[in-house]
Amino acid sequence: MARRKNIPALPSTLLALGEILDAQHNLVQCNDHQFYQGCIVDDFGKCHVMFACPEVVNKVVLNGSTELHADATFKVVPSMPKCRQLFIIHMILQNH
């Protein structure tokens, strides 16, 4: 019962998730920064949510990154809201 008071119900769509995260900026944080960066709707009406830690992104920009790795999965994705793909980008910075 305490969880329901503090955590919103699971949204049924990614657009609804974006609206919840837009309204509650402090819900998801990374190093005291907003981890949720926005909801993107493409030309086909498909919704995508983007998460990134601004502090890490700034370090990459300032220090340069020599490696970028991308990984996409169709098998392990959130069931609620219904998702089709999880796409992750990893950057190597100072051998980490």
mmCIF file of C-alpha atoms in Angstrom:
data_model
loop_
_atom_site.group_PDB
_atom_site.id
_atom_site.type_symbol
_atom_site.label_atom_id
_atom_site.label_comp_id
_atom_site.label_asym_id
_atom_site.label_seq_id
_atom_site.Cartn_x
_atom_site.Cartn_y
_atom_site.Cartn_z
ATOM 1 C CA MET A 1 0.000 0.000 0.000
ATOM 2 C CA ALA A 2 2.860 2.407 0.764
ATOM 3 C CA ARG A 3 4.298 1.784 -2.710
ATOM 4 C CA ARG A 4 1.076 2.951 -4.362
ATOM 5 C CA LYS A 5 1.233 6.248 -2.495
ATOM 6 C CA ASN A 6 4.792 7.002 -3.634
ATOM 7 C CA ILE A 7 5.092 5.293 -7.010
ATOM 8 C CA PRO A 8 2.585 5.969 -9.814
ATOM 9 C CA ALA A 9 0.711 3.107 -11.476
ATOM 10 C CA LEU A 10 2.433 1.538 -14.465
ATOM 11 C CA PRO A 11 1.477 3.435 -17.621
ATOM 12 C CA SER A 12 -0.068 1.565 -20.531
ATOM 13 C CA THR A 13 1.943 3.383 -23.237
ATOM 14 C CA LEU A 14 5.388 4.933 -23.614
ATOM 15 C CA LEU A 15 3.745 8.298 -24.241
ATOM 16 C CA ALA A 16 1.942 8.000 -20.889
ATOM 17 C CA LEU A 17 5.265 7.078 -19.262
ATOM 18 C CA GLY A 18 6.810 10.213 -20.748
ATOM 19 C CA GLU A 19 3.980 12.339 -19.367
ATOM 20 C CA ILE A 20 4.475 10.880 -15.875
ATOM 21 C CA LEU A 21 8.222 11.469 -16.022
ATOM 22 C CA ASP A 22 7.749 15.019 -17.381
ATOM 23 C CA ALA A 23 5.456 15.824 -14.454
ATOM 24 C CA GLN A 24 7.720 14.262 -11.811
ATOM 25 C CA HIS A 25 11.223 15.480 -12.658
ATOM 26 C CA ASN A 26 12.795 14.082 -9.484
ATOM 27 C CA LEU A 27 11.339 10.586 -9.858
ATOM 28 C CA VAL A 28 14.379 9.186 -11.701
ATOM 29 C CA GLN A 29 17.759 10.750 -10.877
ATOM 30 C CA CYS A 30 21.417 10.137 -11.712
ATOM 31 C CA ASN A 31 24.025 11.978 -9.632
ATOM 32 C CA ASP A 32 21.410 14.579 -8.603
ATOM 33 C CA HIS A 33 20.442 15.210 -12.243
ATOM 34 C CA GLN A 34 17.309 14.233 -14.119
ATOM 35 C CA PHE A 35 17.961 10.857 -15.771
ATOM 36 C CA TYR A 36 14.871 11.005 -18.003
ATOM 37 C CA GLN A 37 15.671 13.228 -20.992
ATOM 38 C CA GLY A 38 12.448 13.203 -22.938
ATOM 39 C CA CYS A 39 9.862 11.452 -25.034
ATOM 40 C CA ILE A 40 10.401 11.452 -28.787
ATOM 41 C CA VAL A 41 7.598 10.761 -31.270
ATOM 42 C CA ASP A 42 8.848 9.932 -34.760
ATOM 43 C CA ASP A 43 7.244 10.627 -38.155
ATOM 44 C CA PHE A 44 5.354 7.329 -37.918
ATOM 45 C CA GLY A 45 3.789 8.203 -34.552
ATOM 46 C CA LYS A 46 5.984 5.750 -32.660
ATOM 47 C CA CYS A 47 7.036 6.880 -29.205
ATOM 48 C CA HIS A 48 10.538 6.502 -27.761
ATOM 49 C CA VAL A 49 11.772 7.448 -24.296
ATOM 50 C CA MET A 50 15.351 8.527 -23.726
ATOM 51 C CA PHE A 51 17.369 8.274 -20.533
ATOM 52 C CA ALA A 52 20.883 9.642 -20.036
ATOM 53 C CA CYS A 53 22.969 10.884 -17.156
ATOM 54 C CA PRO A 54 23.920 14.490 -18.057
ATOM 55 C CA GLU A 55 27.041 14.320 -15.886
ATOM 56 C CA VAL A 56 28.343 11.292 -17.779
ATOM 57 C CA VAL A 57 27.442 12.801 -21.164
ATOM 58 C CA ASN A 58 29.319 16.000 -20.253
ATOM 59 C CA LYS A 59 32.382 13.986 -19.215
ATOM 60 C CA VAL A 60 32.320 12.176 -22.546
ATOM 61 C CA VAL A 61 32.065 15.463 -24.442
ATOM 62 C CA LEU A 62 34.832 17.134 -22.428
ATOM 63 C CA ASN A 63 37.235 14.191 -22.322
ATOM 64 C CA GLY A 64 36.431 12.570 -25.621
ATOM 65 C CA SER A 65 35.346 9.021 -26.157
ATOM 66 C CA THR A 66 37.188 6.693 -28.481
ATOM 67 C CA GLU A 67 34.701 3.826 -28.442
ATOM 68 C CA LEU A 68 30.959 3.624 -28.850
ATOM 69 C CA HIS A 69 29.031 0.368 -28.506
ATOM 70 C CA ALA A 70 25.369 -0.131 -29.360
ATOM 71 C CA ASP A 71 23.201 -3.051 -28.347
ATOM 72 C CA ALA A 72 19.587 -3.725 -29.241
ATOM 73 C CA THR A 73 17.414 -6.479 -27.891
ATOM 74 C CA PHE A 74 13.948 -7.618 -28.829
ATOM 75 C CA LYS A 75 13.706 -10.448 -26.290
ATOM 76 C CA VAL A 76 14.148 -8.623 -22.982
ATOM 77 C CA VAL A 77 11.892 -5.575 -23.034
ATOM 78 C CA PRO A 78 9.394 -4.111 -20.559
ATOM 79 C CA SER A 79 5.971 -5.729 -20.838
ATOM 80 C CA MET A 80 4.251 -2.691 -19.327
ATOM 81 C CA PRO A 81 4.111 -0.390 -21.132
ATOM 82 C CA LYS A 82 4.335 -2.722 -24.111
ATOM 83 C CA CYS A 83 7.712 -2.248 -25.767
ATOM 84 C CA ARG A 84 9.206 -3.873 -28.831
ATOM 85 C CA GLN A 85 12.889 -3.054 -28.491
ATOM 86 C CA LEU A 86 15.442 -1.890 -25.963
ATOM 87 C CA PHE A 87 18.364 0.011 -27.520
ATOM 88 C CA ILE A 88 21.385 0.878 -25.392
ATOM 89 C CA ILE A 89 24.460 2.945 -26.275
ATOM 90 C CA HIS A 90 27.626 2.498 -24.217
ATOM 91 C CA MET A 91 30.623 4.823 -24.459
ATOM 92 C CA ILE A 92 34.113 3.887 -23.363
ATOM 93 C CA LEU A 93 35.767 6.729 -21.474
ATOM 94 C CA GLN A 94 39.212 6.406 -19.910
ATOM 95 C CA ASN A 95 39.072 2.595 -20.253
ATOM 96 C CA HIS A 96 35.794 2.324 -18.315
#
